[in-house]
CSV table of C-alpha atoms and ligand atoms in Angstrom, one decimal:
chain,number,residue,atom,x,y,z
A,1,UNK,CA,-67.0,-49.4,235.9
A,2,UNK,CA,-63.3,-49.9,235.6
A,3,UNK,CA,-63.4,-52.9,233.3
A,4,UNK,CA,-66.3,-51.5,231.3
A,5,UNK,CA,-64.3,-48.4,230.3
A,6,UNK,CA,-61.2,-50.5,229.8
A,7,UNK,CA,-63.0,-52.5,227.1
A,8,UNK,CA,-63.4,-49.4,225.1
A,9,UNK,CA,-59.6,-48.7,225.0
A,10,UNK,CA,-58.0,-50.2,222.0
A,11,UNK,CA,-54.6,-50.0,220.6
A,12,UNK,CA,-54.5,-51.2,217.1
A,13,UNK,CA,-53.1,-51.3,213.6
A,14,UNK,CA,-55.0,-51.0,210.4
A,15,UNK,CA,-54.1,-51.8,206.8
A,16,UNK,CA,-56.0,-51.5,203.5
A,17,UNK,CA,-55.4,-52.6,199.9
A,18,UNK,CA,-57.4,-51.1,197.1
A,19,UNK,CA,-57.5,-52.6,193.6
A,20,UNK,CA,-55.0,-55.5,193.7
A,21,UNK,CA,-55.6,-59.1,192.9
A,22,UNK,CA,-55.2,-61.2,196.0
A,23,UNK,CA,-55.8,-58.2,198.2
A,24,UNK,CA,-56.4,-60.4,201.3
A,25,UNK,CA,-52.9,-62.0,200.9
A,26,UNK,CA,-51.3,-58.5,200.7
A,27,UNK,CA,-53.4,-57.3,203.7
A,28,UNK,CA,-52.1,-60.3,205.6
A,29,UNK,CA,-48.5,-59.2,205.0
A,30,UNK,CA,-49.4,-55.6,205.9
A,31,UNK,CA,-51.0,-56.7,209.2
A,32,UNK,CA,-48.0,-59.0,209.9
A,33,UNK,CA,-45.7,-56.0,209.8
A,34,UNK,CA,-48.1,-54.1,212.1
A,35,UNK,CA,-48.2,-57.0,214.6
A,36,UNK,CA,-46.4,-55.0,217.3
A,37,UNK,CA,-49.5,-52.7,217.4
A,38,UNK,CA,-51.8,-55.5,218.5
A,39,UNK,CA,-51.4,-59.2,219.3
A,40,UNK,CA,-54.8,-60.1,220.7
A,41,UNK,CA,-56.8,-60.5,217.5
A,42,UNK,CA,-56.7,-60.0,213.8
A,43,UNK,CA,-59.2,-59.8,211.0
A,44,UNK,CA,-59.6,-59.1,207.3
A,45,UNK,CA,-62.7,-58.0,205.3
A,46,UNK,CA,-62.3,-58.6,201.5
A,47,UNK,CA,-64.4,-57.3,198.7
A,48,UNK,CA,-65.0,-59.6,195.7
A,49,UNK,CA,-67.0,-57.8,193.0
A,50,UNK,CA,-69.8,-56.4,195.1
A,51,UNK,CA,-69.7,-58.9,198.0
A,52,UNK,CA,-67.9,-58.3,201.3
A,53,UNK,CA,-66.8,-61.3,203.4
A,54,UNK,CA,-64.9,-61.5,206.7
A,55,UNK,CA,-62.4,-63.8,208.5
A,56,UNK,CA,-61.3,-62.9,212.0
A,57,UNK,CA,-60.2,-64.5,215.2
A,58,UNK,CA,-58.3,-64.1,218.4
A,59,UNK,CA,-54.5,-64.5,218.3
A,60,UNK,CA,-51.6,-63.4,216.2
A,61,UNK,CA,-52.0,-62.8,212.4
A,62,UNK,CA,-50.2,-66.1,211.7
A,63,UNK,CA,-52.5,-67.9,214.2
A,64,UNK,CA,-55.8,-66.4,212.8
A,65,UNK,CA,-54.9,-67.0,209.1
A,66,UNK,CA,-53.3,-69.8,207.2
A,67,UNK,CA,-52.6,-70.4,203.5
A,68,UNK,CA,-55.9,-72.1,203.0
A,69,UNK,CA,-58.0,-69.3,204.6
A,70,UNK,CA,-56.2,-66.6,202.7
A,71,UNK,CA,-56.4,-68.3,199.4
A,72,UNK,CA,-60.2,-68.7,199.8
A,73,UNK,CA,-60.5,-64.9,200.5
A,74,UNK,CA,-60.8,-63.9,196.8
A,75,UNK,CA,-61.1,-60.2,196.0
A,76,UNK,CA,-59.3,-57.0,195.0
A,77,UNK,CA,-60.0,-54.8,198.0
A,78,UNK,CA,-59.3,-55.6,201.6
A,79,UNK,CA,-59.2,-53.9,205.0
A,80,UNK,CA,-57.5,-55.5,208.0
A,81,UNK,CA,-57.0,-54.9,211.7
A,82,UNK,CA,-54.7,-56.1,214.5
A,83,UNK,CA,-55.9,-55.5,218.0
A,84,UNK,CA,-54.0,-55.0,221.3
A,85,UNK,CA,-54.8,-56.8,224.5
A,86,UNK,CA,-56.8,-54.9,227.0
A,87,UNK,CA,-58.5,-56.0,230.3
A,88,UNK,CA,-61.6,-58.0,229.6
A,89,UNK,CA,-60.9,-58.5,226.0
A,90,UNK,CA,-64.5,-58.6,224.9
A,91,UNK,CA,-64.3,-61.8,222.8
A,92,UNK,CA,-64.9,-62.3,219.1
A,93,UNK,CA,-67.7,-59.8,218.8
A,94,UNK,CA,-65.2,-57.0,219.5
A,95,UNK,CA,-62.6,-58.3,217.0
A,96,UNK,CA,-62.3,-56.1,214.0
A,97,UNK,CA,-63.0,-55.3,211.2
A,98,UNK,CA,-66.7,-55.1,211.9
A,99,UNK,CA,-69.0,-56.1,209.0
A,100,UNK,CA,-72.5,-54.6,208.8
A,101,UNK,CA,-75.1,-56.0,206.5
A,102,UNK,CA,-77.7,-53.4,205.8
A,103,UNK,CA,-80.6,-53.0,203.4
A,104,UNK,CA,-78.4,-50.7,201.3
A,105,UNK,CA,-75.5,-53.0,201.2
A,106,UNK,CA,-72.6,-54.1,203.3
A,107,UNK,CA,-70.0,-52.0,205.2
A,108,UNK,CA,-66.7,-53.1,206.7
A,109,UNK,CA,-65.1,-50.9,209.3
A,110,UNK,CA,-61.6,-51.1,211.0
A,111,UNK,CA,-60.6,-48.5,213.6
A,112,UNK,CA,-57.4,-47.6,215.4
A,113,UNK,CA,-58.0,-45.3,218.3
A,114,UNK,CA,-60.6,-44.5,220.9
A,115,UNK,CA,-63.8,-42.4,220.7
A,116,UNK,CA,-64.1,-40.3,223.9
A,117,UNK,CA,-67.8,-39.5,223.5
A,118,UNK,CA,-68.7,-43.1,222.8
A,119,UNK,CA,-71.0,-43.5,225.9
A,120,UNK,CA,-73.0,-40.4,225.0
A,121,UNK,CA,-73.4,-41.4,221.4
A,122,UNK,CA,-74.2,-45.0,222.2
A,123,UNK,CA,-76.9,-44.1,224.7
A,124,UNK,CA,-78.5,-41.7,222.2
A,125,UNK,CA,-78.4,-44.3,219.4
A,126,UNK,CA,-79.9,-47.0,221.7
A,127,UNK,CA,-82.7,-44.6,222.6
A,128,UNK,CA,-83.4,-44.3,218.9
A,129,UNK,CA,-83.6,-48.1,218.5
A,130,UNK,CA,-80.0,-49.1,217.5
A,131,UNK,CA,-79.0,-52.5,218.8
A,132,UNK,CA,-75.3,-53.0,219.4
A,133,UNK,CA,-73.7,-56.4,219.1
A,134,UNK,CA,-70.3,-55.5,220.6
A,135,UNK,CA,-68.9,-53.2,223.3
A,136,UNK,CA,-66.5,-51.7,220.9
A,137,UNK,CA,-66.8,-48.0,220.2
A,138,UNK,CA,-66.2,-48.7,216.5
A,139,UNK,CA,-69.7,-50.0,216.1
A,140,UNK,CA,-71.0,-46.5,216.8
A,141,UNK,CA,-69.7,-45.3,213.5
A,142,UNK,CA,-71.5,-48.1,211.6
A,143,UNK,CA,-74.8,-47.1,213.3
A,144,UNK,CA,-74.3,-43.4,212.7
A,145,UNK,CA,-73.6,-44.0,209.0
A,146,UNK,CA,-76.7,-46.2,208.6
A,147,UNK,CA,-78.9,-43.5,210.1
A,148,UNK,CA,-77.6,-40.8,207.7
A,149,UNK,CA,-79.1,-40.2,204.3
A,150,UNK,CA,-77.7,-39.1,201.0
A,151,UNK,CA,-74.4,-39.9,199.3
A,152,UNK,CA,-72.1,-42.2,201.1
A,153,UNK,CA,-69.3,-39.5,201.4
A,154,UNK,CA,-71.8,-37.1,203.1
A,155,UNK,CA,-73.2,-39.8,205.4
A,156,UNK,CA,-69.6,-40.7,206.5
A,157,UNK,CA,-68.5,-37.1,206.9
A,158,UNK,CA,-71.6,-36.2,209.0
A,159,UNK,CA,-71.0,-39.2,211.1
A,160,UNK,CA,-67.3,-38.5,211.6
A,161,UNK,CA,-68.2,-35.0,212.7
A,162,UNK,CA,-70.3,-36.5,215.6
A,163,UNK,CA,-67.4,-38.4,216.9
A,164,UNK,CA,-64.8,-37.0,219.3
A,165,UNK,CA,-61.5,-38.6,220.0
A,166,UNK,CA,-58.7,-40.5,218.2
A,167,UNK,CA,-59.1,-42.5,215.1
A,168,UNK,CA,-57.8,-43.8,211.9
A,169,UNK,CA,-60.9,-45.4,210.2
A,170,UNK,CA,-61.0,-47.7,207.2
A,171,UNK,CA,-64.5,-48.1,205.7
A,172,UNK,CA,-65.0,-50.5,202.9
A,173,UNK,CA,-68.2,-50.6,201.0
A,174,UNK,CA,-69.3,-52.4,197.9
A,175,UNK,CA,-67.8,-49.9,195.4
A,176,UNK,CA,-65.3,-47.8,197.4
A,177,UNK,CA,-62.9,-47.5,200.2
A,178,UNK,CA,-62.8,-44.5,202.6
A,179,UNK,CA,-60.0,-43.7,205.0
A,180,UNK,CA,-60.2,-40.9,207.6
A,181,UNK,CA,-58.0,-39.5,210.3
A,182,UNK,CA,-59.2,-37.7,213.4
A,183,UNK,CA,-59.2,-33.9,213.4
A,184,UNK,CA,-56.4,-33.7,216.1
A,185,UNK,CA,-54.1,-36.0,214.1
A,186,UNK,CA,-53.7,-38.2,217.2
A,187,UNK,CA,-53.5,-41.5,215.3
A,188,UNK,CA,-51.3,-41.8,212.2
A,189,UNK,CA,-52.4,-43.2,208.9
A,190,UNK,CA,-50.4,-43.1,205.6
A,191,UNK,CA,-51.0,-43.6,201.9
A,192,UNK,CA,-48.8,-45.8,199.8
A,193,UNK,CA,-48.9,-47.0,196.2
A,194,UNK,CA,-48.0,-50.3,194.6
A,195,UNK,CA,-46.1,-50.6,191.3
A,196,UNK,CA,-49.4,-51.3,189.5
A,197,UNK,CA,-50.8,-48.0,190.8
A,198,UNK,CA,-53.1,-49.6,193.4
A,199,UNK,CA,-53.4,-47.7,196.7
A,200,UNK,CA,-52.6,-49.1,200.1
A,201,UNK,CA,-53.1,-47.5,203.5
A,202,UNK,CA,-51.4,-48.3,206.8
A,203,UNK,CA,-51.1,-47.1,210.4
A,204,UNK,CA,-47.4,-47.2,209.9
A,205,UNK,CA,-45.1,-46.8,206.9
A,206,UNK,CA,-43.1,-49.9,207.9
A,207,UNK,CA,-45.8,-52.0,206.2
A,208,UNK,CA,-45.2,-50.3,202.8
A,209,UNK,CA,-41.7,-51.7,202.6
A,210,UNK,CA,-43.0,-55.2,203.2
A,211,UNK,CA,-45.6,-55.2,200.5
A,212,UNK,CA,-43.4,-53.3,198.0
A,213,UNK,CA,-45.4,-50.1,198.1
A,214,UNK,CA,-43.9,-46.6,197.9
A,215,UNK,CA,-44.9,-44.0,200.4
A,216,UNK,CA,-47.1,-41.3,199.0
A,217,UNK,CA,-48.1,-39.1,201.9
A,218,UNK,CA,-49.7,-39.1,205.4
A,219,UNK,CA,-53.4,-38.3,205.8
A,220,UNK,CA,-53.9,-34.8,207.3
A,221,UNK,CA,-55.8,-34.3,210.5
A,222,UNK,CA,-59.5,-34.1,209.6
A,223,UNK,CA,-59.0,-35.5,206.2
A,224,UNK,CA,-61.0,-38.2,204.4
A,225,UNK,CA,-59.8,-40.0,201.3
A,226,UNK,CA,-62.0,-42.0,199.0
A,227,UNK,CA,-60.7,-44.5,196.5
A,228,UNK,CA,-63.2,-45.5,193.8
A,229,UNK,CA,-62.4,-47.2,190.5
A,230,UNK,CA,-58.7,-46.7,191.2
A,231,UNK,CA,-59.1,-42.9,191.5
A,232,UNK,CA,-58.3,-41.2,194.8
A,233,UNK,CA,-60.1,-38.1,196.0
A,234,UNK,CA,-59.6,-36.2,199.2
A,235,UNK,CA,-61.3,-33.6,201.3
A,236,UNK,CA,-61.4,-32.2,204.8
A,237,UNK,CA,-64.6,-33.4,206.7
A,238,UNK,CA,-64.0,-30.5,209.1
A,239,UNK,CA,-62.0,-27.3,209.2
A,240,UNK,CA,-61.7,-27.4,212.9
A,241,UNK,CA,-58.3,-29.2,212.9
A,242,UNK,CA,-55.1,-29.2,215.0
A,243,UNK,CA,-51.9,-31.1,214.7
A,244,UNK,CA,-51.4,-33.2,217.9
A,245,UNK,CA,-50.0,-36.6,217.0
A,246,UNK,CA,-49.5,-38.9,220.0
A,247,UNK,CA,-46.0,-38.6,221.4
A,248,UNK,CA,-46.1,-42.2,222.6
A,249,UNK,CA,-46.3,-43.3,218.9
A,250,UNK,CA,-42.7,-42.1,218.7
A,251,UNK,CA,-41.6,-43.0,222.2
A,252,UNK,CA,-42.9,-46.6,222.4
A,253,UNK,CA,-45.6,-47.7,220.1
A,254,UNK,CA,-44.4,-47.5,216.5
A,255,UNK,CA,-41.7,-49.5,214.8
A,256,UNK,CA,-38.3,-47.7,214.5
A,257,UNK,CA,-38.3,-48.0,210.7
A,258,UNK,CA,-41.6,-46.2,210.4
A,259,UNK,CA,-41.9,-42.5,209.6
A,260,UNK,CA,-44.8,-40.7,211.3
A,261,UNK,CA,-45.8,-37.4,209.8
A,262,UNK,CA,-42.6,-37.6,207.9
A,263,UNK,CA,-40.4,-38.1,210.9
A,264,UNK,CA,-38.4,-41.3,211.4
A,265,UNK,CA,-39.1,-43.1,214.7
A,266,UNK,CA,-35.6,-44.4,215.3
A,267,UNK,CA,-34.1,-41.0,214.7
A,268,UNK,CA,-36.4,-39.4,217.3
A,269,UNK,CA,-35.6,-42.1,219.9
A,270,UNK,CA,-31.9,-41.7,219.3
A,271,UNK,CA,-32.1,-38.0,219.7
A,272,UNK,CA,-34.2,-38.5,222.9
A,273,UNK,CA,-31.3,-40.6,224.2
A,274,UNK,CA,-28.8,-37.8,223.4
A,275,UNK,CA,-31.1,-35.2,225.0
A,276,UNK,CA,-31.5,-37.4,228.1
A,277,UNK,CA,-27.7,-37.4,228.5
A,278,UNK,CA,-27.6,-33.6,228.2
A,279,UNK,CA,-30.4,-33.3,230.8
A,280,UNK,CA,-29.3,-36.1,233.2
A,281,UNK,CA,-25.6,-37.1,232.7
A,282,UNK,CA,-24.0,-39.7,235.0
A,283,UNK,CA,-20.5,-41.2,235.4
A,284,UNK,CA,-20.8,-44.8,234.1
A,285,UNK,CA,-19.0,-47.6,232.3
A,286,UNK,CA,-21.6,-48.7,229.8
A,287,UNK,CA,-25.2,-48.1,228.6
A,288,UNK,CA,-27.8,-50.7,228.0
A,289,UNK,CA,-31.3,-50.4,226.5
A,290,UNK,CA,-34.4,-52.5,227.4
A,291,UNK,CA,-35.1,-54.4,224.2
A,292,UNK,CA,-36.6,-53.6,221.7
A,293,UNK,CA,-38.2,-50.2,222.0
A,294,UNK,CA,-35.4,-48.6,224.1
A,295,UNK,CA,-32.4,-49.6,222.0
A,296,UNK,CA,-32.4,-46.5,219.8
A,297,UNK,CA,-32.5,-44.2,222.8
A,298,UNK,CA,-29.7,-46.2,224.5
A,299,UNK,CA,-27.5,-45.9,221.4
A,300,UNK,CA,-28.1,-42.1,221.5
A,301,UNK,CA,-27.3,-41.8,225.2
A,302,UNK,CA,-24.1,-43.8,224.8
A,303,UNK,CA,-23.0,-41.8,221.8
A,304,UNK,CA,-23.6,-38.5,223.7
A,305,UNK,CA,-21.9,-39.8,226.8
A,306,UNK,CA,-19.0,-41.3,224.8
A,307,UNK,CA,-19.2,-44.6,226.7
A,308,UNK,CA,-20.0,-48.0,225.1
A,309,UNK,CA,-23.5,-49.3,224.3
A,310,UNK,CA,-23.6,-53.0,225.2
A,311,UNK,CA,-26.1,-55.9,224.9
A,312,UNK,CA,-26.5,-56.2,228.7
A,313,UNK,CA,-30.1,-57.5,228.4
A,314,UNK,CA,-31.3,-60.2,226.1
A,315,UNK,CA,-34.9,-60.6,225.2
A,316,UNK,CA,-36.6,-63.9,224.6
A,317,UNK,CA,-38.4,-62.9,221.3
A,318,UNK,CA,-41.0,-65.6,221.6
A,319,UNK,CA,-42.7,-64.1,224.6
A,320,UNK,CA,-45.4,-61.5,224.0
A,321,UNK,CA,-45.3,-58.0,225.5
A,322,UNK,CA,-45.6,-57.9,229.3
A,323,UNK,CA,-48.9,-56.1,229.2
A,324,UNK,CA,-50.7,-59.1,227.8
A,325,UNK,CA,-50.8,-60.8,231.1
A,326,UNK,CA,-53.7,-59.3,233.0
A,327,UNK,CA,-52.7,-59.6,236.7
A,328,UNK,CA,-49.8,-57.9,238.5
A,329,UNK,CA,-48.4,-61.3,239.6
A,330,UNK,CA,-48.6,-62.7,236.0
A,331,UNK,CA,-47.0,-59.5,234.7
A,332,UNK,CA,-44.1,-59.9,237.0
A,333,UNK,CA,-43.7,-63.5,235.8
A,334,UNK,CA,-43.9,-62.3,232.2
A,335,UNK,CA,-41.0,-59.9,232.7
A,336,UNK,CA,-38.9,-62.7,234.1
A,337,UNK,CA,-39.7,-64.9,231.2
A,338,UNK,CA,-38.9,-62.1,228.8
A,339,UNK,CA,-35.5,-60.7,229.8
A,340,UNK,CA,-32.1,-62.0,231.0
A,341,UNK,CA,-29.1,-59.9,232.1
A,342,UNK,CA,-25.7,-60.8,230.6
A,343,UNK,CA,-23.5,-61.2,233.6
A,344,UNK,CA,-20.2,-61.2,231.7
A,345,UNK,CA,-21.1,-57.7,230.4
A,346,UNK,CA,-22.5,-56.0,233.5
A,347,UNK,CA,-20.5,-57.6,236.3
A,348,UNK,CA,-18.6,-55.0,238.4
A,349,UNK,CA,-19.8,-52.2,236.0
A,350,UNK,CA,-21.6,-48.9,236.6
A,351,UNK,CA,-24.5,-49.3,234.2
A,352,UNK,CA,-26.9,-46.8,232.7
A,353,UNK,CA,-30.2,-48.6,232.0
A,354,UNK,CA,-32.4,-46.8,229.4
A,355,UNK,CA,-36.1,-47.6,229.1
A,356,UNK,CA,-38.7,-45.7,227.0
A,357,UNK,CA,-41.2,-45.4,229.8
A,358,UNK,CA,-42.4,-46.3,233.3
A,359,UNK,CA,-46.0,-47.2,233.6
A,360,UNK,CA,-46.7,-49.3,236.6
A,361,UNK,CA,-43.0,-49.6,237.5
A,362,UNK,CA,-42.9,-53.4,237.3
A,363,UNK,CA,-40.4,-53.6,234.4
A,364,UNK,CA,-37.9,-51.1,235.8
A,365,UNK,CA,-37.9,-52.7,239.3
A,366,UNK,CA,-37.4,-56.1,237.9
A,367,UNK,CA,-34.6,-55.1,235.5
A,368,UNK,CA,-32.7,-53.2,238.2
A,369,UNK,CA,-32.8,-56.3,240.3
A,370,UNK,CA,-31.8,-58.6,237.4
A,371,UNK,CA,-28.8,-56.3,236.6
A,372,UNK,CA,-27.7,-56.2,240.3
A,373,UNK,CA,-28.1,-60.0,240.6
A,374,UNK,CA,-25.9,-60.3,237.5
A,375,UNK,CA,-23.2,-58.3,239.3
A,376,UNK,CA,-23.8,-54.7,238.2
A,377,UNK,CA,-22.1,-52.3,240.7
A,378,UNK,CA,-24.4,-49.4,240.1
A,379,UNK,CA,-27.6,-49.1,238.0
A,380,UNK,CA,-28.7,-45.6,236.9
A,381,UNK,CA,-32.1,-45.6,235.2
A,382,UNK,CA,-32.8,-43.0,232.5
A,383,UNK,CA,-36.3,-42.9,231.0
A,384,UNK,CA,-36.7,-41.5,227.4
A,385,UNK,CA,-40.2,-40.1,228.1
A,386,UNK,CA,-41.5,-37.8,230.8
A,387,UNK,CA,-43.1,-39.4,233.8
A,388,UNK,CA,-46.6,-40.8,232.9
A,389,UNK,CA,-49.0,-39.3,235.4
A,390,UNK,CA,-52.3,-39.4,233.6
A,391,UNK,CA,-54.2,-42.1,231.7
A,392,UNK,CA,-54.6,-42.1,227.9
A,393,UNK,CA,-58.1,-41.8,226.5
A,394,UNK,CA,-57.0,-42.0,222.9
A,395,UNK,CA,-56.4,-45.6,222.4
A,396,UNK,CA,-53.1,-46.4,224.2
A,397,UNK,CA,-53.6,-48.7,227.1
A,398,UNK,CA,-51.8,-46.9,229.9
A,399,UNK,CA,-53.9,-48.4,232.7
A,400,UNK,CA,-55.7,-46.2,235.2
A,401,UNK,CA,-54.7,-43.2,237.2
A,402,UNK,CA,-54.2,-45.3,240.4
A,403,UNK,CA,-52.0,-47.8,238.6
A,404,UNK,CA,-49.7,-45.2,237.2
A,405,UNK,CA,-46.7,-45.2,239.6
A,406,UNK,CA,-45.6,-41.7,238.7
A,407,UNK,CA,-49.0,-40.4,239.8
A,408,UNK,CA,-48.3,-41.7,243.3
A,409,UNK,CA,-44.5,-41.4,243.7
A,410,UNK,CA,-42.2,-38.5,243.0
A,411,UNK,CA,-38.8,-39.2,241.2
A,412,UNK,CA,-36.9,-39.8,244.5
A,413,UNK,CA,-39.6,-42.1,245.9
A,414,UNK,CA,-39.8,-44.0,242.6
A,415,UNK,CA,-36.0,-44.3,242.5
A,416,UNK,CA,-36.1,-46.0,245.9
A,417,UNK,CA,-39.0,-48.2,244.8
A,418,UNK,CA,-37.2,-49.6,241.8
A,419,UNK,CA,-34.0,-49.8,243.9
A,420,UNK,CA,-31.9,-47.9,241.4
A,421,UNK,CA,-28.8,-45.8,242.2
A,422,UNK,CA,-30.3,-42.8,240.4
A,423,UNK,CA,-33.4,-42.1,238.2
A,424,UNK,CA,-34.2,-39.4,235.7
A,425,UNK,CA,-36.9,-38.8,233.1
A,426,UNK,CA,-36.5,-36.7,229.9
A,427,UNK,CA,-38.3,-33.3,230.1
A,428,UNK,CA,-41.4,-32.4,228.0
A,429,UNK,CA,-39.3,-29.8,226.2
A,430,UNK,CA,-36.6,-32.5,225.6
A,431,UNK,CA,-39.0,-35.0,224.0
A,432,UNK,CA,-40.5,-32.3,221.9
A,433,UNK,CA,-37.1,-31.2,220.7
A,434,UNK,CA,-36.1,-34.8,219.8
A,435,UNK,CA,-39.2,-35.4,217.8
A,436,UNK,CA,-39.4,-32.0,216.1
A,437,UNK,CA,-35.7,-31.8,215.6
A,438,UNK,CA,-36.1,-29.8,212.4
A,439,UNK,CA,-38.2,-26.8,213.6
A,440,UNK,CA,-38.4,-25.4,210.1
A,441,UNK,CA,-39.9,-28.5,208.7
A,442,UNK,CA,-41.8,-30.0,211.6
A,443,UNK,CA,-44.6,-27.6,212.3
A,444,UNK,CA,-47.0,-29.9,214.1
A,445,UNK,CA,-47.1,-30.2,217.8
A,446,UNK,CA,-47.7,-33.3,220.1
A,447,UNK,CA,-50.2,-34.7,222.4
A,448,UNK,CA,-48.4,-35.0,225.7
A,449,UNK,CA,-51.6,-35.5,227.8
A,450,UNK,CA,-50.4,-38.6,229.7
A,451,UNK,CA,-47.4,-36.5,230.9
A,452,UNK,CA,-49.1,-33.2,231.7
A,453,UNK,CA,-52.9,-33.9,231.8
A,454,UNK,CA,-53.6,-31.4,229.0
A,455,UNK,CA,-56.0,-33.5,227.0
A,456,UNK,CA,-56.8,-32.3,223.5
A,457,UNK,CA,-60.5,-33.2,223.7
A,458,UNK,CA,-63.3,-32.9,226.2
A,459,UNK,CA,-63.4,-36.1,228.3
A,460,UNK,CA,-67.2,-36.2,228.7
A,461,UNK,CA,-68.4,-38.7,231.2
A,462,UNK,CA,-65.0,-40.4,231.8
A,463,UNK,CA,-64.9,-42.1,235.1
A,464,UNK,CA,-61.3,-40.9,235.6
A,465,UNK,CA,-62.2,-37.2,235.2
A,466,UNK,CA,-62.8,-36.4,238.9
A,467,UNK,CA,-59.5,-37.9,239.9
A,468,UNK,CA,-57.7,-36.0,237.1
A,469,UNK,CA,-59.2,-32.7,238.2
A,470,UNK,CA,-58.4,-33.5,241.9
A,471,UNK,CA,-54.8,-34.5,240.9
A,472,UNK,CA,-54.3,-31.2,239.0
A,473,UNK,CA,-55.6,-29.1,241.9
A,474,UNK,CA,-53.2,-30.9,244.3
B,1,AMP,P1,-44.3,-51.0,233.6
B,1,AMP,O1,-43.6,-52.3,233.9
B,1,AMP,O2,-45.8,-51.1,233.9
B,1,AMP,O3,-43.7,-49.8,234.2
B,1,AMP,O4,-44.3,-50.8,232.0
B,1,AMP,C1,-43.2,-50.2,231.4
B,1,AMP,C2,-42.8,-51.0,230.2
B,1,AMP,O5,-43.9,-51.2,229.3
B,1,AMP,C3,-41.7,-50.2,229.4
B,1,AMP,O6,-40.6,-51.1,229.2
B,1,AMP,C4,-42.4,-49.9,228.0
B,1,AMP,O7,-41.6,-50.3,227.0
B,1,AMP,C5,-43.7,-50.7,228.0
B,1,AMP,N1,-44.9,-49.9,227.7
B,1,AMP,C6,-45.0,-48.5,227.7
B,1,AMP,N2,-46.3,-48.2,227.3
B,1,AMP,C7,-46.9,-49.3,227.1
B,1,AMP,C8,-48.2,-49.6,226.6
B,1,AMP,N3,-49.1,-48.6,226.3
B,1,AMP,N4,-48.6,-50.9,226.3
B,1,AMP,C9,-47.7,-51.9,226.6
B,1,AMP,N5,-46.4,-51.7,227.0
B,1,AMP,C10,-46.0,-50.4,227.3
B,2,SF4,FE1,-50.5,-40.6,223.2
B,2,SF4,FE2,-50.2,-40.0,225.8
B,2,SF4,FE3,-51.7,-38.5,224.1
B,2,SF4,FE4,-52.5,-41.0,224.7
B,2,SF4,S1,-52.3,-39.2,226.2
B,2,SF4,S2,-52.6,-40.0,222.7
B,2,SF4,S3,-50.6,-42.1,224.9
B,2,SF4,S4,-49.5,-38.8,224.1
């Protein structure tokens, strides 16, 4: 049961090019700059005149594609996808985009997020005769669209309205591209424009810089955009919308140079560091951040504390993220391969170590030990997110309830477990303040469900539901 549900959880990045010669090459560059969102697999669907073709495979963008493959992918429209590692993996059938060949033409779909009512919809579709070739929830949208009738925009909108959960969808057909964002705004997707007027779409704005596009705007929650013959049209597929972008996009997942819903990620992380100092100050000699995602917060903490920020930890850039290794033992090994403490910097010092989050506790425990072995006198751990107590059902692989260490241990117990001299997490109010630092301008709110259990959707038949309810009564 556990691994079945895990297969459905995907963290990903999507990128689309609409009306540009060599669209596949541009898509390759876009995906490359979204590589931090998924390192397990990559794929591109390209449209040449009326024909859609696909190349996909497991590995990094540079491993899946080479010059030869890209130059053979002729066409002026492309959608691409990078996928994060999750338990089980699922093999090539689950690698996106998915390409459907139907009587009425071909359809390519790329999806970032997770559909929470996937099991219910899938069972219903199977009863009606649909045959699924992957365990990915993305395939459901393809089957739903195929069963609808009428104009493509209506077929897609009707289908989207049956889905619940988090998504940024790219749907490429033979004469148009459609891009949709979930009605809660959980997953981001932005519109950019190339100097020749062609539109590009990306999970994160950092990709626009790379391909030479200028940012146009973010898609709104519940919005669908169609690009056909170079013209862009937009509408809401539902009026039942809220604004609950995923807080972890700012805290951990996105690149610091990206702007999400108009807010720069580095700025929010730095402010979170400053706020963390306000909430949990400590006497210390220097501040270090766990590279790369915690450096902005560490700089903020150091600035607020008026003590130096130092490079006390060095990352081996050629090792993938620790979560890629599936077993606990391998994960611990991964952390060791990944980080080294700089003894000449930390020796004899009282160190504040900033990390963006604690999930299973492996990283913090290992780093505290590394710093102490390197001679640090004291190690005070400050975490730039609230404690993660609940799993994510919206596409961020947070592991299960039982694996989340803050679900089992309170702050003091966790401090002992990671062998730190002190430990503190930023508060929920603190993280909200650092993301929505301009209250006038930033009207949207955040999903904070992995911290407080307040899920923005129904969780249907989720296998974790009982535990979550019990946990909340406790
Ligand atoms: P852990 O060792 O399990 O406590 O994981 C904490 C580390 O994983 C932190 O340093 C984070 O930067 C990183 N992290 C947080 N959330 C995720 C995620 N969803 N996927 C992969 N890594 C994560
Ligand atoms: Fe993001 Fe956490 Fe909400 Fe998942 S539960 S969407 S990780 S804030």
